[in-house]
Amino acid sequence: MKKSTLIVMAVVVVLFLLSWVLKASALQPEQGSYILRGFLVTFAAFLTLAVMSFLYQDNPFYKFAEHLFVGVSAAFWMCMGFWTTIVQNLIPRLSTSLADYFMVPQRPEGLNLFFYTPVILGILLLMRLSPRGGWISRWPLAFIVGTTAGLNFIRYLRSDFIKQISSTFVPLLGTQWEGIGPFLSNLDLSASGQLVLLLSNWVVFLGVFTGLIYFFFSKEHKGAFGVGSRVGIWILMITFGASFGYTVMGRISLLVGRITFLFGTWLELI
Amino acid sequence: MKRQIPVVLVGLFGLFMIFQYFVPHESSEWIYEFLLDWTIIIGIFAMALGLWSLYRVSVEKIRTRKPAWGYNYLTLVGLFTMMLFGFTSQNGEAWGWFFPFMVAANLTLVMIIQASVTKGHRGLFLGTAGVCLAVCIVIIIFDDTWGFHFETAEGLQSTMFRAFFDNILIPIFATMFSLLAFFIASAAYRAFRARNVMATLLLLAALIVMLRFNPYFGPLSPYMSKASNWLMNVPNLAAQRAIIIGVGLGIVATALKVILGIERGYMGKG
Amino acid sequence: MKLKLFVVSLVVLLSFSIAFAQEDTLTVPPIPPDSALLPAAVTGLVAKDTDNDHGHAITLKWQPSADDGAGRQSVAMYEVFRWVPDLMTRIPALRDTLEYLKLRTGDGWSPPEPGSRTDSIHNVFASLDDAQLEERKESLEQTISQAIRDLPAAHAAYPEDGDWQQVAVAPAGSATAADVGTKEKDTPDYLPDYSDFYYRVDAVTADPAIRTASEIVGPVQSYGQWFNKGRLAVSVFVLIFGLLTIFFVQHARRGADLYVRPMAGIEAVDDAIGRATEMGRPILYVLGLGTADMIATIASFTILGRVARRVAEYQTKLIVPAYEPVVMAVAQEVVKTAYYDAGRPDDYDEDIVFFVTSLQFAYVAAVNGLMLRELPATNVYMGKFFAESLLLAETGAVAGSIQIAGTDEIAQIPFFIVACDYTLIGEELYAASAYLGREPILLGSLKAQDWAKAGVIALAVAGLALSNLAVAYDWSWASSIVDFFRVVD
């Protein structure tokens, strides 16, 4: 290990201990395990800074936070999964005595052979771990893939496809002619003047049209088709830019939240 | 056989899921709900596969001395500790021998890892693991200030599980998320340097939307906000619709290919 | 460093320019009409099983009262009543008792507060011992399930042993209402199918005591249908699209030459694998945060299969960190088969695909770490991505890897476009597997997709013309065609 690394480590350890002591003594008037809580707040601040240090480069502190995060989060996910899926979903259907032990309401209708099938499929899935029975684990996977492929087939055909077609049916010719004056009034992008509305409707229609042309795979993008496709990708790019810009603000407010933690909860400066 | 049965299963369940959408009858609903439950239950068994994979890959990194291998101990200890926290809780205010127990339990784990990565001292490590395990068992038997809870989700409310959640998971999670603010800025800078029509369009749109609240443009400001609103409402709508229709078709086509057995890539056969 | 400083200061500056505004709106309730006279009754009441459903619901239609919006204008609302046998009314009380007995015989029971509802039940059973309680519990369970079975018979006994109960309310001006129950037998809203129901509708004035009942209609039964007519449009599309796909696949099988336009992102995959081989560095394949039940993930599996096969042929190293265990299992299967197909089963290692964790940013933290430590020559991101897309892609860009991304998540495409070398946009992700394989069958289905798109454009243009003309010339038949596409959920 380099000397500079050692010095940085030592400084971090000293700062950590200092923060722990200060934090714990600040918490002392309140009852409860203040030493533990002082440690936890300091540790949270340390982890926050450790992750942020990744912006500079990969370093031991980031590695520490990363590996701890992976382990703890996997355990968290498993514990939550144990109660939300095993205890809530599986147990009530398997046996009355198990349901009584876990104190979950049993489902009288569910207590039948039907519910042993997924358990058997689950056990087949575990056969992956054996070097020779691995092939049978494809059955449960096939079941999951098949069921959800059918489900998604319908879901997307309905929501993404048919509904989107029907919502493209917008007035392009204007509803009522009230003379040239009202038609040209309110020439402003945010206004609801007739001309502006009509233009917007045309942009939507042409946007969908050219966008779909861009997604044509089996036809060469040449000539008029090529022009359509190019306009399509331009409109796509404008949209992506707008959506990019839209997200920036939201992300910055997240950063504000973290800065508030560091300077408020930990250092109590703001 | 090994490859045909999964394909048949996929087709069978896929077709059923398509048909059930058109059949509102109760019996169709009933099977539909059963099948959805099945996928959840099979997922439960997959959790075991996931944990096993995490454990094995971590141990493997330690054994082969991959870069940053030492941190894998931290991953496994974090995993094990958080899991123990999830299934234990205090009976009162006192901690008793809880923390010594955690240390002994983790030592057991580390010794088992050592035993599986060592070249010569397997017996020594296994012996130490046995001793640590014995200490754990003794503490479990004689210490009644805390206990294991498998039957209720009490562990999820326990002090240490919550403390780890609040002071390790949340800070790292929030900080990782807040790093996006920096990344989005450097990504924008990258886009700024790319000089082609697409990138320029994207960046222009992004700038207009990003600066919509900015008061520093004087008389231009209201136009910026109007232009950004128009971008979000009109071209954005068109492009989104084109993408959604395309994606919907892609999903529907892929699902159909999967169900009909044309596409078998997910089973490793293209 | 200057760039970093610039970026950091820019971000901090921006963070101070956020403004929020909120508006509250108030709604004023309408003033009810004031009348002390009885309103006219509704006429022409019809009760029918609700169509296109699983049963357990009845739809009622009527002609509004003469005093609703006209005449004395005294009707404030309509109340729908159903004749309910006493047996049905008793079931909730029986359930409360059963619930009490279950708690009482379980662990951790404590006596209820004096004066509460549970307390009155408790007083009845207070003196019983555990065995007796258990016995009561079992007999009560049987009583309840028998009562549920007897509900159709009890309804058939109309008008003996029953009473009218309000089941729905409709505001003045309405001419229809639905009495929707559930199929769950153990809920209070359970409505048994194939039972004789009787209904009446009251026209109610602002003073609830002043009301006029309609004639009673019945018996009417609810039952489930075998085809949902509201979904006819969808079934037409399913059929057309299915036939198109099968037709083009057959066409392709017979050896038709199908043109496919070039796509930079996909052609880059081969080059990228070659580059990784030359550099002796691994290829990182990220399947995204999708679960195995998402089609984007399934499309990604197919691409992974192609990539893995090429990787096996070139004997390069592949790293596939998985976010979800089922995804991991499928991906292992995919990669394993690819290695076998490439004729290199010995090079396959079960740890090529491994599970990391199922928490979004923990997964990102780990993959970012991998990128900086393993220094992959190429990163491929295919599948479902959410907020983490930019964290991954930027880290990869900083690490100097060639990056190819593809997702159908619209909000994340911009980030990939900015930070990656090649991005497959939306549908291109689904087309990619057909491209990489170059198998005629898969290309055939691509052709079907294009035809469907052409159909969409044609339909949109026709629908647009129709809906515009329908407005302009008041054509009702045109709007009924347009309505065909309005799918019932």
XYZ file of C-alpha atoms in Angstrom, chain A:
270
model
C 0.000 0.000 0.000
C 1.226 3.468 -0.860
C 2.092 5.902 1.882
C -0.455 8.473 0.702
C -3.206 5.856 0.833
C -2.297 5.043 4.416
C -2.421 8.712 5.372
C -5.851 9.154 3.771
C -7.080 6.030 5.565
C -5.790 7.293 8.886
C -7.400 10.710 8.399
C -10.731 9.109 7.538
C -10.569 6.844 10.597
C -9.763 9.792 12.884
C -12.567 11.899 11.393
C -14.948 8.980 11.738
C -14.104 8.502 15.411
C -14.340 12.228 16.049
C -17.744 12.431 14.407
C -18.894 9.384 16.358
C -17.872 10.887 19.691
C -19.345 14.300 18.889
C -22.551 12.879 17.510
C -22.992 10.508 20.448
C -22.415 13.258 22.978
C -24.836 15.515 21.135
C -27.448 12.781 21.345
C -26.694 11.949 24.967
C -29.423 14.034 26.608
C -31.998 11.891 24.872
C -32.466 8.475 26.363
C -31.683 5.255 24.530
C -28.588 3.787 22.961
C -26.891 7.036 21.965
C -23.513 5.427 21.307
C -25.080 3.127 18.743
C -27.063 5.920 17.157
C -24.077 8.229 17.025
C -22.234 5.472 15.225
C -25.065 4.870 12.784
C -25.449 8.523 11.745
C -21.696 8.824 11.292
C -21.657 5.603 9.325
C -24.464 6.839 7.082
C -22.523 10.049 6.407
C -19.369 8.029 5.757
C -21.199 5.837 3.250
C -22.712 8.885 1.541
C -19.271 10.410 1.086
C -17.773 7.061 0.106
C -20.253 6.674 -2.735
C -19.736 10.263 -3.818
C -15.980 9.678 -3.937
C -16.717 7.456 -6.940
C -17.052 10.661 -8.968
C -13.326 11.144 -8.555
C -12.266 7.567 -9.221
C -12.656 4.006 -7.981
C -11.189 3.797 -4.485
C -11.201 1.583 -1.399
C -13.992 3.575 0.251
C -16.272 3.125 -2.718
C -15.397 -0.551 -2.872
C -16.280 -0.826 0.790
C -19.662 0.854 0.336
C -20.377 -1.094 -2.846
C -19.673 -4.532 -1.410
C -21.520 -3.812 1.809
C -24.469 -2.486 -0.181
C -24.662 -5.595 -2.337
C -24.627 -7.975 0.627
C -27.039 -6.053 2.834
C -29.453 -5.337 -0.009
C -29.541 -8.973 -1.082
C -30.374 -9.973 2.490
C -32.994 -7.243 2.715
C -34.570 -8.451 -0.496
C -34.533 -12.015 0.772
C -36.100 -11.160 4.138
C -38.833 -9.123 2.478
C -39.363 -11.907 -0.032
C -39.633 -14.461 2.752
C -42.639 -12.751 4.298
C -44.302 -11.219 1.309
C -44.115 -14.242 -0.955
C -43.336 -17.377 1.025
C -45.423 -16.607 4.102
C -48.197 -14.627 2.401
C -48.554 -16.548 -0.842
C -47.240 -20.050 -0.446
C -47.843 -21.079 3.157
C -51.612 -20.402 3.273
C -52.101 -22.779 0.369
C -49.834 -25.592 1.426
C -51.023 -26.788 4.781
C -53.314 -25.759 7.587
C -50.791 -26.384 10.332
C -48.102 -24.324 8.610
C -50.596 -21.506 8.114
C -51.433 -21.674 11.800
C -47.766 -21.560 12.746
C -47.124 -18.480 10.619
C -50.428 -16.983 11.755
C -51.611 -16.174 8.266
C -55.223 -16.614 7.257
C -55.452 -19.854 5.324
C -57.382 -20.058 2.139
C -59.748 -22.995 2.368
C -60.299 -22.999 -1.402
C -56.586 -22.933 -2.032
C -55.744 -26.038 -0.068
C -55.662 -28.449 -2.938
C -53.377 -30.264 -5.308
C -53.283 -27.304 -7.671
C -50.940 -25.557 -5.329
C -48.473 -28.345 -5.156
C -47.838 -28.028 -8.875
C -45.889 -24.742 -8.612
C -43.999 -26.170 -5.654
C -42.981 -29.123 -7.782
C -42.046 -26.773 -10.604
C -40.012 -24.732 -8.113
C -38.168 -27.828 -6.996
C -37.510 -28.677 -10.638
C -35.985 -25.219 -10.961
C -33.634 -26.013 -8.096
C -32.456 -29.047 -10.066
C -30.191 -26.570 -11.871
C -27.819 -26.947 -9.000
C -27.261 -30.586 -9.828
C -24.941 -31.079 -12.775
C -27.042 -33.786 -14.441
C -30.637 -32.786 -13.774
C -30.184 -29.247 -15.085
C -32.201 -29.781 -18.235
C -35.401 -30.353 -16.306
C -35.165 -26.850 -14.833
C -36.213 -25.579 -18.242
C -39.776 -26.705 -17.592
C -40.595 -24.140 -14.917
C -38.770 -21.495 -16.953
C -40.842 -22.446 -19.980
C -43.968 -22.147 -17.871
C -43.053 -18.636 -16.723
C -42.029 -17.497 -20.193
C -45.125 -18.952 -21.857
C -47.625 -17.558 -19.378
C -46.164 -14.115 -19.455
C -45.637 -14.069 -23.207
C -49.356 -14.695 -23.642
C -50.200 -12.095 -21.053
C -47.948 -9.470 -22.610
C -49.101 -10.288 -26.112
C -52.603 -9.188 -25.207
C -51.633 -6.385 -22.900
C -49.455 -4.603 -25.429
C -51.643 -5.274 -28.398
C -54.402 -3.534 -26.518
C -52.674 -0.706 -24.692
C -49.737 0.160 -26.908
C -51.183 -0.580 -30.244
C -54.913 -0.281 -30.662
C -55.361 2.494 -28.132
C -52.584 4.527 -29.709
C -54.122 4.194 -33.143
C -57.481 5.376 -31.909
C -55.982 8.373 -30.146
C -54.316 9.506 -33.375
C -57.789 10.317 -34.729
C -57.683 14.064 -34.120
C -59.297 16.890 -36.090
C -56.959 18.163 -38.802
C -59.392 20.324 -40.700
C -60.648 22.432 -37.852
C -64.065 22.204 -36.367
C -65.894 25.365 -37.283
C -64.987 28.189 -39.601
C -65.503 31.508 -37.866
C -63.790 33.772 -40.328
C -60.147 34.625 -40.939
C -59.889 36.892 -37.900
C -60.524 34.357 -35.141
C -58.589 31.760 -37.142
C -55.411 33.798 -37.086
C -55.876 35.164 -33.579
C -53.842 33.948 -30.621
C -50.703 33.194 -32.608
C -48.811 31.889 -29.655
C -47.443 28.402 -28.997
C -49.270 28.000 -25.733
C -52.530 29.550 -26.935
C -55.564 27.621 -28.019
C -56.134 29.632 -31.205
C -57.543 27.577 -34.073
C -54.507 27.837 -36.299
C -52.097 26.860 -33.554
C -54.244 23.907 -32.557
C -54.524 22.749 -36.135
C -50.799 23.070 -36.688
C -50.112 21.106 -33.533
C -52.481 18.387 -34.649
C -50.679 18.208 -37.978
C -47.319 17.976 -36.241
C -48.608 15.116 -34.101
C -49.994 13.309 -37.103
C -46.873 13.760 -39.250
C -44.685 12.896 -36.270
C -46.406 9.555 -35.766
C -46.392 8.934 -39.511
C -42.696 9.636 -40.089
C -41.718 8.007 -36.802
C -43.341 4.773 -37.945
C -41.580 5.066 -41.290
C -38.265 5.198 -39.463
C -39.103 1.874 -37.850
C -39.628 0.130 -41.173
C -37.031 -2.621 -41.388
C -37.705 -4.420 -44.613
C -37.693 -1.487 -47.009
C -34.708 0.508 -48.116
C -34.767 4.044 -46.758
C -34.357 5.816 -50.102
C -36.183 8.543 -51.977
C -39.407 9.801 -50.426
C -39.276 6.947 -47.941
C -35.790 8.038 -46.921
C -36.948 11.626 -46.407
C -39.830 10.417 -44.238
C -37.499 8.252 -42.220
C -35.053 11.128 -41.731
C -37.795 13.491 -40.552
C -38.927 10.698 -38.272
C -35.578 10.303 -36.570
C -35.271 14.086 -36.212
C -38.561 14.272 -34.387
C -37.452 11.332 -32.233
C -34.232 13.150 -31.383
C -36.067 16.356 -30.457
C -38.275 14.304 -28.183
C -35.331 12.588 -26.551
C -33.718 15.968 -25.973
C -36.872 17.331 -24.399
C -37.226 14.309 -22.163
C -33.539 14.564 -21.218
C -33.957 18.205 -20.259
C -37.101 17.411 -18.350
C -35.338 14.859 -16.151
C -32.423 17.120 -15.203
C -34.361 19.110 -12.631
C -35.693 16.010 -10.925
C -32.206 14.573 -10.600
C -30.836 17.767 -9.124
C -33.491 17.769 -6.432
C -32.227 14.316 -5.417
C -28.777 15.790 -4.952
C -30.261 18.590 -2.895
C -31.771 15.925 -0.636
C -28.390 14.290 -0.025
C -26.691 17.618 0.622
C -29.409 18.386 3.160
C -28.577 15.109 4.941
C -24.834 15.826 5.054
C -25.124 19.423 6.182
C -28.292 19.091 8.227
C -28.641 15.709 9.891
C -24.930 14.991 10.171
C -23.080 18.299 10.533
C -26.115 20.274 11.719
C -24.986 23.341 9.799
C -28.275 24.042 8.081
